PDB file of C-alpha atoms in Angstrom:
ATOM      1  CA  UNK A   1      44.941 245.447 -78.139  1.00 78.00           C
ATOM      2  CA  UNK A   2      43.538 248.735 -78.279  1.00 92.00           C
ATOM      3  CA  UNK A   3      44.991 251.289 -81.065  1.00 96.00           C
ATOM      4  CA  UNK A   4      44.339 254.669 -80.513  1.00 95.00           C
ATOM      5  CA  UNK A   5      45.294 257.244 -83.106  1.00 96.00           C
ATOM      6  CA  UNK A   6      46.223 261.031 -82.156  1.00 95.00           C
ATOM      7  CA  UNK A   7      45.959 263.942 -84.836  1.00 92.00           C
ATOM      8  CA  UNK A   8      47.658 267.290 -84.735  1.00 89.00           C
ATOM      9  CA  UNK A   9      45.301 268.544 -87.347  1.00 88.00           C
ATOM     10  CA  UNK A  10      47.951 269.015 -89.830  1.00 86.00           C
ATOM     11  CA  UNK A  11      46.409 269.103 -93.422  1.00 88.00           C
ATOM     12  CA  UNK A  12      49.334 266.947 -94.565  1.00 86.00           C
ATOM     13  CA  UNK A  13      47.890 263.990 -92.119  1.00 89.00           C
ATOM     14  CA  UNK A  14      44.728 263.669 -94.695  1.00 90.00           C
ATOM     15  CA  UNK A  15      46.466 264.348 -97.701  1.00 92.00           C
ATOM     16  CA  UNK A  16      49.294 261.785 -97.045  1.00 92.00           C
ATOM     17  CA  UNK A  17      47.157 259.215 -94.897  1.00 93.00           C
ATOM     18  CA  UNK A  18      49.086 259.302 -91.652  1.00 94.00           C
ATOM     19  CA  UNK A  19      48.288 260.599 -87.948  1.00 94.00           C
ATOM     20  CA  UNK A  20      50.743 262.622 -85.582  1.00 96.00           C
ATOM     21  CA  UNK A  21      50.895 259.627 -83.442  1.00 97.00           C
ATOM     22  CA  UNK A  22      49.602 255.973 -82.634  1.00 97.00           C
ATOM     23  CA  UNK A  23      49.438 254.516 -79.336  1.00 97.00           C
ATOM     24  CA  UNK A  24      49.583 250.674 -79.316  1.00 97.00           C
ATOM     25  CA  UNK A  25      51.455 247.869 -77.533  1.00 95.00           C
ATOM     26  CA  UNK A  26      52.549 249.987 -74.807  1.00 96.00           C
ATOM     27  CA  UNK A  27      54.004 252.612 -76.463  1.00 98.00           C
ATOM     28  CA  UNK A  28      53.175 256.093 -78.622  1.00 98.00           C
ATOM     29  CA  UNK A  29      54.894 256.062 -81.640  1.00 98.00           C
ATOM     30  CA  UNK A  30      55.050 259.784 -82.992  1.00 98.00           C
ATOM     31  CA  UNK A  31      55.497 260.353 -87.073  1.00 97.00           C
ATOM     32  CA  UNK A  32      58.638 262.140 -88.381  1.00 97.00           C
ATOM     33  CA  UNK A  33      58.051 265.628 -87.438  1.00 96.00           C
ATOM     34  CA  UNK A  34      59.369 268.717 -89.000  1.00 96.00           C
ATOM     35  CA  UNK A  35      58.950 272.281 -87.834  1.00 95.00           C
ATOM     36  CA  UNK A  36      58.614 275.851 -89.005  1.00 95.00           C
ATOM     37  CA  UNK A  37      61.382 278.425 -88.767  1.00 98.00           C
ATOM     38  CA  UNK A  38      64.464 280.120 -90.798  1.00 97.00           C
ATOM     39  CA  UNK A  39      67.223 278.403 -88.809  1.00 98.00           C
ATOM     40  CA  UNK A  40      67.533 274.753 -87.738  1.00 98.00           C
ATOM     41  CA  UNK A  41      67.296 275.569 -84.345  1.00 98.00           C
ATOM     42  CA  UNK A  42      64.108 277.201 -84.641  1.00 98.00           C
ATOM     43  CA  UNK A  43      62.512 274.322 -86.602  1.00 98.00           C
ATOM     44  CA  UNK A  44      63.977 271.821 -83.820  1.00 98.00           C
ATOM     45  CA  UNK A  45      62.096 273.368 -81.261  1.00 98.00           C
ATOM     46  CA  UNK A  46      59.024 273.554 -83.069  1.00 98.00           C
ATOM     47  CA  UNK A  47      59.088 270.159 -84.112  1.00 98.00           C
ATOM     48  CA  UNK A  48      60.016 269.065 -80.492  1.00 98.00           C
ATOM     49  CA  UNK A  49      56.733 271.293 -79.305  1.00 97.00           C
ATOM     50  CA  UNK A  50      54.515 269.703 -81.872  1.00 96.00           C
ATOM     51  CA  UNK A  51      55.857 266.007 -80.365  1.00 97.00           C
ATOM     52  CA  UNK A  52      55.388 267.289 -77.106  1.00 98.00           C
ATOM     53  CA  UNK A  53      51.917 268.201 -77.763  1.00 97.00           C
ATOM     54  CA  UNK A  54      50.885 264.846 -78.936  1.00 97.00           C
ATOM     55  CA  UNK A  55      52.806 262.745 -76.581  1.00 98.00           C
ATOM     56  CA  UNK A  56      50.725 264.865 -73.893  1.00 97.00           C
ATOM     57  CA  UNK A  57      47.274 264.035 -75.826  1.00 96.00           C
ATOM     58  CA  UNK A  58      48.784 260.675 -75.554  1.00 96.00           C
ATOM     59  CA  UNK A  59      49.032 260.816 -71.811  1.00 95.00           C
ATOM     60  CA  UNK A  60      53.053 260.547 -72.302  1.00 97.00           C
ATOM     61  CA  UNK A  61      55.712 263.153 -72.259  1.00 97.00           C
ATOM     62  CA  UNK A  62      59.135 263.728 -73.289  1.00 98.00           C
ATOM     63  CA  UNK A  63      60.615 262.257 -70.355  1.00 97.00           C
ATOM     64  CA  UNK A  64      58.931 258.836 -71.586  1.00 98.00           C
ATOM     65  CA  UNK A  65      60.707 258.838 -74.822  1.00 98.00           C
ATOM     66  CA  UNK A  66      62.827 255.681 -75.242  1.00 98.00           C
ATOM     67  CA  UNK A  67      64.122 256.362 -78.634  1.00 98.00           C
ATOM     68  CA  UNK A  68      64.358 259.139 -81.159  1.00 98.00           C
ATOM     69  CA  UNK A  69      65.626 259.421 -84.704  1.00 98.00           C
ATOM     70  CA  UNK A  70      66.649 262.615 -86.295  1.00 98.00           C
ATOM     71  CA  UNK A  71      66.739 263.116 -89.993  1.00 98.00           C
ATOM     72  CA  UNK A  72      69.034 266.175 -91.511  1.00 98.00           C
ATOM     73  CA  UNK A  73      69.865 266.863 -94.993  1.00 98.00           C
ATOM     74  CA  UNK A  74      72.782 268.263 -93.742  1.00 98.00           C
ATOM     75  CA  UNK A  75      74.833 266.694 -90.923  1.00 97.00           C
ATOM     76  CA  UNK A  76      76.727 269.403 -90.012  1.00 98.00           C
ATOM     77  CA  UNK A  77      73.514 271.315 -88.649  1.00 98.00           C
ATOM     78  CA  UNK A  78      72.937 268.800 -85.797  1.00 98.00           C
ATOM     79  CA  UNK A  79      75.415 269.613 -83.851  1.00 98.00           C
ATOM     80  CA  UNK A  80      73.399 273.279 -83.064  1.00 98.00           C
ATOM     81  CA  UNK A  81      70.493 271.450 -81.978  1.00 98.00           C
ATOM     82  CA  UNK A  82      72.176 269.499 -78.959  1.00 98.00           C
ATOM     83  CA  UNK A  83      71.550 272.241 -76.404  1.00 98.00           C
ATOM     84  CA  UNK A  84      67.737 272.119 -77.401  1.00 98.00           C
ATOM     85  CA  UNK A  85      67.820 268.205 -77.387  1.00 98.00           C
ATOM     86  CA  UNK A  86      69.628 267.987 -73.985  1.00 97.00           C
ATOM     87  CA  UNK A  87      67.278 270.492 -72.499  1.00 97.00           C
ATOM     88  CA  UNK A  88      63.905 268.698 -73.882  1.00 98.00           C
ATOM     89  CA  UNK A  89      65.054 265.184 -72.735  1.00 97.00           C
ATOM     90  CA  UNK A  90      66.665 266.397 -69.613  1.00 94.00           C
ATOM     91  CA  UNK A  91      67.388 263.663 -67.124  1.00 96.00           C
ATOM     92  CA  UNK A  92      65.795 261.258 -69.584  1.00 95.00           C
ATOM     93  CA  UNK A  93      68.155 260.936 -72.439  1.00 97.00           C
ATOM     94  CA  UNK A  94      66.401 258.314 -75.139  1.00 98.00           C
ATOM     95  CA  UNK A  95      68.451 255.912 -77.475  1.00 98.00           C
ATOM     96  CA  UNK A  96      69.205 258.296 -80.311  1.00 98.00           C
ATOM     97  CA  UNK A  97      70.083 257.859 -83.906  1.00 98.00           C
ATOM     98  CA  UNK A  98      70.912 260.888 -86.677  1.00 98.00           C
ATOM     99  CA  UNK A  99      70.692 260.033 -90.238  1.00 98.00           C
ATOM    100  CA  UNK A 100      71.643 262.384 -93.062  1.00 98.00           C
ATOM    101  CA  UNK A 101      69.297 262.116 -95.873  1.00 98.00           C
ATOM    102  CA  UNK A 102      66.783 264.280 -98.078  1.00 97.00           C
ATOM    103  CA  UNK A 103      63.886 265.862 -96.858  1.00 97.00           C
ATOM    104  CA  UNK A 104      59.983 266.035 -98.363  1.00 93.00           C
ATOM    105  CA  UNK A 105      61.224 269.891 -98.889  1.00 95.00           C
ATOM    106  CA  UNK A 106      64.291 271.328 -99.369  1.00 96.00           C
ATOM    107  CA  UNK A 107      63.077 273.881 -96.582  1.00 97.00           C
ATOM    108  CA  UNK A 108      63.127 271.512 -93.961  1.00 98.00           C
ATOM    109  CA  UNK A 109      66.212 270.961 -92.385  1.00 98.00           C
ATOM    110  CA  UNK A 110      65.279 268.714 -89.722  1.00 98.00           C
ATOM    111  CA  UNK A 111      62.806 265.835 -88.807  1.00 98.00           C
ATOM    112  CA  UNK A 112      62.294 264.070 -85.646  1.00 98.00           C
ATOM    113  CA  UNK A 113      60.550 260.948 -84.945  1.00 98.00           C
ATOM    114  CA  UNK A 114      59.917 259.435 -81.334  1.00 98.00           C
ATOM    115  CA  UNK A 115      58.968 256.405 -79.485  1.00 98.00           C
ATOM    116  CA  UNK A 116      57.796 256.687 -76.008  1.00 98.00           C
ATOM    117  CA  UNK A 117      56.180 254.526 -73.431  1.00 98.00           C
ATOM    118  CA  UNK A 118      52.522 254.766 -73.018  1.00 95.00           C
ATOM    119  CA  UNK A 119      51.410 255.748 -69.540  1.00 86.00           C
TER     120      UNK A 119
END
C-alpha cells in the first residue's frame, strides 16, 4: 500500500510531528484543523479553507468527504457554523459528529477533522 503525506507548511507540523493529511487505503485523512479569526464563524471558514487546500493537494475535495468531526469548547457556538458547513459540503453531506471539549489553545473555538475518499 502506498502512503502519501501532505504538509500545509505549518510550523506545528514539524514541532509536534504530524502532517496535515495522509492518503492511504483509498482515503484522505485530514488532521484536526483550526483556523484564525475573531469569531467562531471566521475560524470555521479558515479551517475549511485549509482542509479544502489539503484535499486538493491529495487530488480530492470537500465533495469527497465521508466523515467529519467537529470539536468545540462551547457547544452553543456550533449552530452559528451550520450555514458555513452546509455551504461547504452542499449536496454531499458527510456523516458527522460534534464533540464538546477543550482545544490546544483557548483562542481556538472550533477544530475540524475529516476523512475523504481518495480519487
